[in-house]
CSV table of C-alpha atoms in Angstrom, one decimal:
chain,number,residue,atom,x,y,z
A,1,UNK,CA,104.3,155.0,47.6
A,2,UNK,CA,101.6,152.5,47.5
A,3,UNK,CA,103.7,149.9,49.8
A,4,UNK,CA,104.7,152.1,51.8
A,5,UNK,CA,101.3,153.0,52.6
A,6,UNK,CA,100.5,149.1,52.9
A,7,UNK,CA,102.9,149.3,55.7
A,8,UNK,CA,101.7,151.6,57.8
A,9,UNK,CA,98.2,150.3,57.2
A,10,UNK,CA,99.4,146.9,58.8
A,11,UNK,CA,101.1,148.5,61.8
A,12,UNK,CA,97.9,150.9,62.3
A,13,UNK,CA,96.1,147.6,62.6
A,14,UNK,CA,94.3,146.9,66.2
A,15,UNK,CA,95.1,144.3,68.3
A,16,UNK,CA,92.3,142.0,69.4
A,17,UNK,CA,91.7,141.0,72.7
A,18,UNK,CA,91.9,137.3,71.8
A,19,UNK,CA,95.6,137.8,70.3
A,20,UNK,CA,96.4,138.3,74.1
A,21,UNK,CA,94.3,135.8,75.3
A,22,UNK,CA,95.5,132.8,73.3
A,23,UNK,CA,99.3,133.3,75.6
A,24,UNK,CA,98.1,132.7,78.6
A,25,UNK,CA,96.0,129.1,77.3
A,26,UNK,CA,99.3,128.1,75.6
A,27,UNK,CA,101.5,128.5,79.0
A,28,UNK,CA,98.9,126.9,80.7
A,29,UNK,CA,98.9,123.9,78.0
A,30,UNK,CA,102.4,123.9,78.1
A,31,UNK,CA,102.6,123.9,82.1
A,32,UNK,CA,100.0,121.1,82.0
A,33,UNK,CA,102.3,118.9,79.5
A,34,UNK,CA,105.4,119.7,81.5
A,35,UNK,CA,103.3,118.7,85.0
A,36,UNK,CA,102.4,115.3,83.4
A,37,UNK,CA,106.2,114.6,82.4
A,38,UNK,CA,107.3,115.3,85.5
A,39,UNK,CA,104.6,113.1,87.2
A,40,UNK,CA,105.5,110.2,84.4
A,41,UNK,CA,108.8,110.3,85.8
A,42,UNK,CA,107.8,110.4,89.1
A,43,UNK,CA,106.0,107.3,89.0
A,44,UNK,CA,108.5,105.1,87.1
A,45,UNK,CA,111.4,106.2,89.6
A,46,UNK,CA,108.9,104.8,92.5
A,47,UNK,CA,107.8,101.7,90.0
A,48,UNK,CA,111.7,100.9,89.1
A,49,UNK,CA,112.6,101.3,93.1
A,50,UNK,CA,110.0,98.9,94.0
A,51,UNK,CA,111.1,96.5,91.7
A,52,UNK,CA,114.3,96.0,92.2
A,53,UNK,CA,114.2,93.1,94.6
A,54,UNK,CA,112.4,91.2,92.3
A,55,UNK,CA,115.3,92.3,89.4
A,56,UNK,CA,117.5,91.2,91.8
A,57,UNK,CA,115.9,87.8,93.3
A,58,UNK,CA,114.7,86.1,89.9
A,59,UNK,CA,118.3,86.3,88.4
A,60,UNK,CA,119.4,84.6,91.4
A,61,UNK,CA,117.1,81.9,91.4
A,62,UNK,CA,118.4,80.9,87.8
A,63,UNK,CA,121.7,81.2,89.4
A,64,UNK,CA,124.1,77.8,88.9
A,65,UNK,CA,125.9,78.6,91.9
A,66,UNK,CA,125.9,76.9,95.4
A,67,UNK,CA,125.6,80.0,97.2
A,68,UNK,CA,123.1,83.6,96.8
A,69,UNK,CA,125.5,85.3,93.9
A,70,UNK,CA,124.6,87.8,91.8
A,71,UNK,CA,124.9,88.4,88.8
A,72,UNK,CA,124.8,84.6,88.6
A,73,UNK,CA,127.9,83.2,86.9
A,74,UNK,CA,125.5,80.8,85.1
A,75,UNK,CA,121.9,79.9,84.4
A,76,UNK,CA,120.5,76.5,86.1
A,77,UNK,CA,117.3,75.6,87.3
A,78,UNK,CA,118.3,73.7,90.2
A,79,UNK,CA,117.1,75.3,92.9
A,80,UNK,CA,113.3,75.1,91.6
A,81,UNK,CA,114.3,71.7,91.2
A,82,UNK,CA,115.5,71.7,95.0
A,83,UNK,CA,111.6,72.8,95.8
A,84,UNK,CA,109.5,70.3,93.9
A,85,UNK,CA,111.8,67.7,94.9
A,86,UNK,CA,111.6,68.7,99.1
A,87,UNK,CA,108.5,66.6,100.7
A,88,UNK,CA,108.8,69.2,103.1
A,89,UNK,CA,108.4,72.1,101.1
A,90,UNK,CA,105.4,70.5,99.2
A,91,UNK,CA,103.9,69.8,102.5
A,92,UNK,CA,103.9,73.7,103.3
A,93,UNK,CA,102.9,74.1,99.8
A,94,UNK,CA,99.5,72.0,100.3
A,95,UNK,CA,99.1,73.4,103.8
A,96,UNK,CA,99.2,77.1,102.4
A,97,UNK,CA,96.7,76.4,99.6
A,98,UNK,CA,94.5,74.7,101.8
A,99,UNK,CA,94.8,77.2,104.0
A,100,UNK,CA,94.2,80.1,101.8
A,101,UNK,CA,91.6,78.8,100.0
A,102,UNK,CA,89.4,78.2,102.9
A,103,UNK,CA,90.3,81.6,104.5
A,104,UNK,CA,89.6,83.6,101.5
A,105,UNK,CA,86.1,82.1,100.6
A,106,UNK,CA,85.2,82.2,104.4
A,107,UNK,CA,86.6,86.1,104.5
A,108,UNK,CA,84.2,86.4,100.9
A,109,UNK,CA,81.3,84.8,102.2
A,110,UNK,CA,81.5,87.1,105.5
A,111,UNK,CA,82.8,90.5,104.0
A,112,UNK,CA,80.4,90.1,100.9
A,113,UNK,CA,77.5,89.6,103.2
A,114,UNK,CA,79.0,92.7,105.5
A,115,UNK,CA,79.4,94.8,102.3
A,116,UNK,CA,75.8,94.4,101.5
A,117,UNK,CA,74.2,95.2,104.7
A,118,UNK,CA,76.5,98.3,104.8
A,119,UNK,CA,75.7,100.0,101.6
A,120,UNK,CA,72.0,98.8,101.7
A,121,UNK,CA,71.3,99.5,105.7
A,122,UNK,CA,70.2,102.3,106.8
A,123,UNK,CA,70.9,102.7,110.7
A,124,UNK,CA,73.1,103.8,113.7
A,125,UNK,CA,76.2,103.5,113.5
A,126,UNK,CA,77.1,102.6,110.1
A,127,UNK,CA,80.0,104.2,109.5
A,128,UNK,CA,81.8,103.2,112.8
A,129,UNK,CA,81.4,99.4,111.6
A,130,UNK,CA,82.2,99.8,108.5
A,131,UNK,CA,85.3,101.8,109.6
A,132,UNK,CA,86.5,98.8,112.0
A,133,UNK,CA,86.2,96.5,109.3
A,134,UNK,CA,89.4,98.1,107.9
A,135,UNK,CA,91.0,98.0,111.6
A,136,UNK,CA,93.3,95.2,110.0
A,137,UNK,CA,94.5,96.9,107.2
A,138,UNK,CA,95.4,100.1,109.3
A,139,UNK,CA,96.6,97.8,112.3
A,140,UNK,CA,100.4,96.5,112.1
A,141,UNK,CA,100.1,93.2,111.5
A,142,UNK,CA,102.0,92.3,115.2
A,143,UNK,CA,99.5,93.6,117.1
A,144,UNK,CA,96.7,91.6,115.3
A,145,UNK,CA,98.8,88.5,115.6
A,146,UNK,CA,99.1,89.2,119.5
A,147,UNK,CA,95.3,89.7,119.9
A,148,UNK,CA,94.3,86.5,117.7
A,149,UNK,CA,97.1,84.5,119.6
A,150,UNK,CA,95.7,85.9,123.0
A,151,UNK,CA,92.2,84.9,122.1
A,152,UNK,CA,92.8,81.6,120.8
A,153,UNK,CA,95.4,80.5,123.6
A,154,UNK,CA,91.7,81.6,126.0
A,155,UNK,CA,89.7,79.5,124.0
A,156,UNK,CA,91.7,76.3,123.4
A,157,UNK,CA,92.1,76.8,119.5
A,158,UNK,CA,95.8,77.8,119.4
A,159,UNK,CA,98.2,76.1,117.4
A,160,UNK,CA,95.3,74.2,115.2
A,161,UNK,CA,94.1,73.8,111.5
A,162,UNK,CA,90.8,76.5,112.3
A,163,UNK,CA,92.4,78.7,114.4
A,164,UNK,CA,95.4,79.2,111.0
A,165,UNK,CA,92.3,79.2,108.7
A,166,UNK,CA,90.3,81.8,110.8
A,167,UNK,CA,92.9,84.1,111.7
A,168,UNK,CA,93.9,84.6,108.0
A,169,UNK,CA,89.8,84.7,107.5
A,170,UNK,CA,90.2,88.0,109.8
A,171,UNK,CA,92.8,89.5,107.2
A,172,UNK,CA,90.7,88.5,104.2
A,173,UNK,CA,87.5,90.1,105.4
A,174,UNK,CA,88.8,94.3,105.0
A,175,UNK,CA,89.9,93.1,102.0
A,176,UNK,CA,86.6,92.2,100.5
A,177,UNK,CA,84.4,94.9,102.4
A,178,UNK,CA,86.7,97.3,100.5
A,179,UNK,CA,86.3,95.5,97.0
A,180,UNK,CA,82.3,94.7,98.0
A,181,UNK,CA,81.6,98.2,99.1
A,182,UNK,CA,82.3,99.6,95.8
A,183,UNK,CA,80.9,97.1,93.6
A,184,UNK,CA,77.2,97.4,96.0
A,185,UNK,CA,77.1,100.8,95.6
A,186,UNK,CA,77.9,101.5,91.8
A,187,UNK,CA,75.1,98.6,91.5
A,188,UNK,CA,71.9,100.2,90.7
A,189,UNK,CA,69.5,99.7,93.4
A,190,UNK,CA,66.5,100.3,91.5
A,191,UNK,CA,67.0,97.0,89.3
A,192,UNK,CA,66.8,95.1,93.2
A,193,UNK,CA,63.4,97.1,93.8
A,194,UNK,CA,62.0,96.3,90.6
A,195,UNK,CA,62.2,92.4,91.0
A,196,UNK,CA,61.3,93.1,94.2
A,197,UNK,CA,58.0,94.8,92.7
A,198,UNK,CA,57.9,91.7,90.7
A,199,UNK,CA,57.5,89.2,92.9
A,200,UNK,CA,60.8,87.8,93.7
A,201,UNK,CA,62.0,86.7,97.3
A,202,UNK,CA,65.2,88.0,98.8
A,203,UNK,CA,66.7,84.7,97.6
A,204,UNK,CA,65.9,84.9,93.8
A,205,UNK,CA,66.8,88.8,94.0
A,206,UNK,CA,70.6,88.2,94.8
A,207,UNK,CA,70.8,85.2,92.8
A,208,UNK,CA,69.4,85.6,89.5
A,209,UNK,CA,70.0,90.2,89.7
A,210,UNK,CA,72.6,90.9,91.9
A,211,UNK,CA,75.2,88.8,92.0
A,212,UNK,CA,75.0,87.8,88.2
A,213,UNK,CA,76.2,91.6,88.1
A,214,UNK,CA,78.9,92.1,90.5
A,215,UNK,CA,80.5,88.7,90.0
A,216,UNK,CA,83.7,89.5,88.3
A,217,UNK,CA,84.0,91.8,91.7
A,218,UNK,CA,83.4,88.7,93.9
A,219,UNK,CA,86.4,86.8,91.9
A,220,UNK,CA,88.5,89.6,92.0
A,221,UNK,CA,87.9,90.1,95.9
A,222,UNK,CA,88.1,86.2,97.0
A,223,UNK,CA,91.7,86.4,94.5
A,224,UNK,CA,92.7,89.4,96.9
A,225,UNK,CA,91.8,87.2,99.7
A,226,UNK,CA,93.6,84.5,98.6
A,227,UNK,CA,96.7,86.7,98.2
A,228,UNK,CA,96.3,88.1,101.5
A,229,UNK,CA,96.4,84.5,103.3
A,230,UNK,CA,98.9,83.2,100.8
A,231,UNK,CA,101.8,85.5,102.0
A,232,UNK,CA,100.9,85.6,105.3
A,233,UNK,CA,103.7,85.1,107.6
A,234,UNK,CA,103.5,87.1,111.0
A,235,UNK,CA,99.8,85.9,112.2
A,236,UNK,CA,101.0,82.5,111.2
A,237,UNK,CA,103.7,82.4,113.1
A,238,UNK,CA,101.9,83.5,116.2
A,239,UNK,CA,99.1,80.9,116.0
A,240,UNK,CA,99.8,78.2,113.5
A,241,UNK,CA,101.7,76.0,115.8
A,242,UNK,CA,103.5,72.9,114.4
A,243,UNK,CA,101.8,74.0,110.8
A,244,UNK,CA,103.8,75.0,108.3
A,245,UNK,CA,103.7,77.5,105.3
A,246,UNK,CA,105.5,78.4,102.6
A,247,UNK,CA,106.3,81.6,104.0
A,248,UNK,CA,106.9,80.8,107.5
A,249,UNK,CA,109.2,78.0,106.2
A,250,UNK,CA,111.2,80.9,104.2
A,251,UNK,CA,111.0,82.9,107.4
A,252,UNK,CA,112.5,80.3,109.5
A,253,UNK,CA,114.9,79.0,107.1
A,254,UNK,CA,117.1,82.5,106.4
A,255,UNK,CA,116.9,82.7,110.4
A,256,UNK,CA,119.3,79.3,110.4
A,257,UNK,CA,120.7,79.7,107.0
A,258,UNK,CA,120.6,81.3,103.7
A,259,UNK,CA,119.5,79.2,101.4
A,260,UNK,CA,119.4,79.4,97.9
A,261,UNK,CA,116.3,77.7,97.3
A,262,UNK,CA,114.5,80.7,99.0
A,263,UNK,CA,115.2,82.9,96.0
A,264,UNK,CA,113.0,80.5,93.8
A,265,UNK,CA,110.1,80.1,95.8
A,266,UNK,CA,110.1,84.1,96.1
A,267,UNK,CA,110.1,84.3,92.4
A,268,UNK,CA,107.8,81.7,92.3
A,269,UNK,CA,105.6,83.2,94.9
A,270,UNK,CA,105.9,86.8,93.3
A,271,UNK,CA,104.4,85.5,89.8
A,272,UNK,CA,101.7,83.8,91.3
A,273,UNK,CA,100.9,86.9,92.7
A,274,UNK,CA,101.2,88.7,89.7
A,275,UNK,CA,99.3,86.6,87.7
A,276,UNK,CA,96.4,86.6,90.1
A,277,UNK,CA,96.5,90.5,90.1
A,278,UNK,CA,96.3,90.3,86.9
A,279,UNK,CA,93.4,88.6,87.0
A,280,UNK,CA,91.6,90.2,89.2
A,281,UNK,CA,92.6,93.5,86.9
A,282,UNK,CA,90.8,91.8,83.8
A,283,UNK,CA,87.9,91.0,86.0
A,284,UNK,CA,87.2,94.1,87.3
A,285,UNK,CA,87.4,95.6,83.6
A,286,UNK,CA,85.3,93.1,82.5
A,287,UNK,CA,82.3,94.4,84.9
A,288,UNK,CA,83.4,97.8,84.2
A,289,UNK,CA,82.9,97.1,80.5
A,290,UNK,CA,79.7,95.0,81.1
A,291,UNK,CA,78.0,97.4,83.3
A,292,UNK,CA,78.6,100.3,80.8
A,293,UNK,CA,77.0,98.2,77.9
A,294,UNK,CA,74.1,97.0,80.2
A,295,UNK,CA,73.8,101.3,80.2
C-alpha cells in the first residue's frame, strides 16, 4: 500500500518550468555543434580544392622523367638541378629579387607613411583616398598593366629597371595601407600625445614610441609586398621590356614549350611563399601577444 502510494506521489509531482526550458538550450547546443561540423567541412573541401595544384606540381618536379608525368615513375632531382645550373634562369632569379626588394620597401615606405596620415588626419575626403589606395587590389591586374604601360611609354620610362621597380611599387602600396591601417589604429594614440606632452619632436615620437610598437606589422607588410612583386607576371610583361623574371620566364617558356623544369621553380616559388606567409603570421602574433602584455 505504502508503494503504491509512493507512486502516485511521484506522478502527482509538478513539473517545473526549467524542466522545459533546458530542451530548447540543448537543440540549440546541438544545432550549434552540428553548424560548426558542417562549416569544418566546408572549409577543408575549399582548403583540399585549392591545393591540389600544388599536390599535383611538387610530385612532378621530383619526377625522373623527361617529360610532365604524373604520378612520376621515379624520384630525381634533376630538374632543380636544371635551374641552378641555367645562367639564364639565375639571371631572372637576381633580377626578381632585386626587383622585389626595392619595390616592396619603396611600396612600405609610401603606404606606411599613407597609412599614418589616414588613420591620424582628420580632413575632407578621407575615405575616398583611402578607398583608391585599394583601386589595385579591386582592379584586374590587365587594366593596371595597360595604364602603367600607357604612362610610362608618355614619359620615356618604358621598358627600364625603374619603371619594373615602380610599377610593382604601385601593387605593393594597397598591400601595406591595408596591413598599416590596422596596426595605426589598434595603436593607442594617447601613448603619441603623451610623449608629445613630454617634449618629444615628431621625429623621436615615431622612432623611439610608435614604430618600436607596430614593427612586427611593418615586417609582415614589406614580406606581403615582397610577395606581391615576386609573382608578378602580367605588369611585367607590359613594361619590363628586355628584363626578365622568374615568372615571366615561366610564362613565356610554357607558351613555346612545356618544360619540365617549370614544375620546380613553381614548387620552389610556392614554398618561398609559404614560408614568408608564415612569417609574416608569427609576426603579426608576436605584436598581438606583445601588445596584450604591454595591457
Amino acid at each position: 500500500m505504502s508503494n503504491r502510494q509512493g507512486r502516485n506521489d511521484r506522478h502527482d509531482m509538478p513539473i517545473t518550468p526549467s524542466a522545459f526550458e533546458a530542451v530548447p538550450i540543448v537543440v540549440h547546443q546541438r544545432k550549434i555543434a552540428l553548424d560548426r561540423v558542417i562549416l569544418g567541412a566546408a572549409a577543408v573541401s575549399v582548403l583540399l580544392f585549392l591545393s591540389l595544384p600544388i599536390l599535383v606540381v611538387v610530385p612532378m618536379s621530383f619526377s625522373s622523367a623527361s617529360a610532365l608525368q604524373f604520378p612520376p615513375p621515379g624520384l630525381s632531382l634533376r630538374w632543380y638541378a636544371a635551374f641552378f645550373t641555367d645562367p639564364r634562369w639565375i639571371d631572372d632569379l637576381w633580377t626578381s629579387l632585386e626587383v622585389a626588394v626595392a619595390a616592396s620597401t619603396l611600396a612600405l615606405l609610401l603606404g606606411g607613411s599613407a597609412a599614418y596620415g589616414l588613420v591620424r588626419g582628420r580632413f575632407a575626403g578621407r575615405l575616398v583616398i583611402e578607398a583608391n589606395f585599394i583601386v589595385p587590389i579591386v582592379v584586374p591586374s590587365i587594366i593596371t598593366a595597360l595604364a602603367l604601360y600607357l604612362v610610362f611609354a608618355r614619359t620615356g620610362l618604358l621598358g627600364t629597371l625603374p619603371a619594373l621597380i615602380i610599377g610593382h611599387m604601385v601593387l605593393g602600396v594597397p598591400v601595406v595601407v591595408l596591413v598599416m591601417t590596422v596596426a595605426f589604429r589598434s595603436f593607442d594614440v594617447r601613448l603619441e600625445q603623451v610623449a608629445f606632452t613630454l617634449g618629444a619632436s615628431t621625429r623621436v615620437m615615431l622612432w623611439r614610441v610608435l614604430l618600436p610598437n607596430v614593427l612586427p606589422s611593418i615586417g609582415a607588410a614589406w614580406i606581403f609586398a615582397f610577395i606581391t612583386s615576386f609573382d608578378e607576371v602580367i605588369v611585367t610583361t607590359f613594361i619590363s621590356g628586355t628584363y626578365e623574371t622568374v615568372p615571366k620566364r615561366m610564362f613565356n617558356e610554357l607558351a613555346l614549350q612545356i618544360n619540365p623544369t617549370i614544375t620546380a621553380i613553381a614548387s620552389l616559388l610556392t614554398g618561398i611563399s609559404i614560408f614568408l606567409l608564415v612569417v609574416s603570421a608569427l609576426l603579426m602574433r608576436f605584436g598581438e601577444r606583445a601588445k596584450s602584455g604591454s595591457d
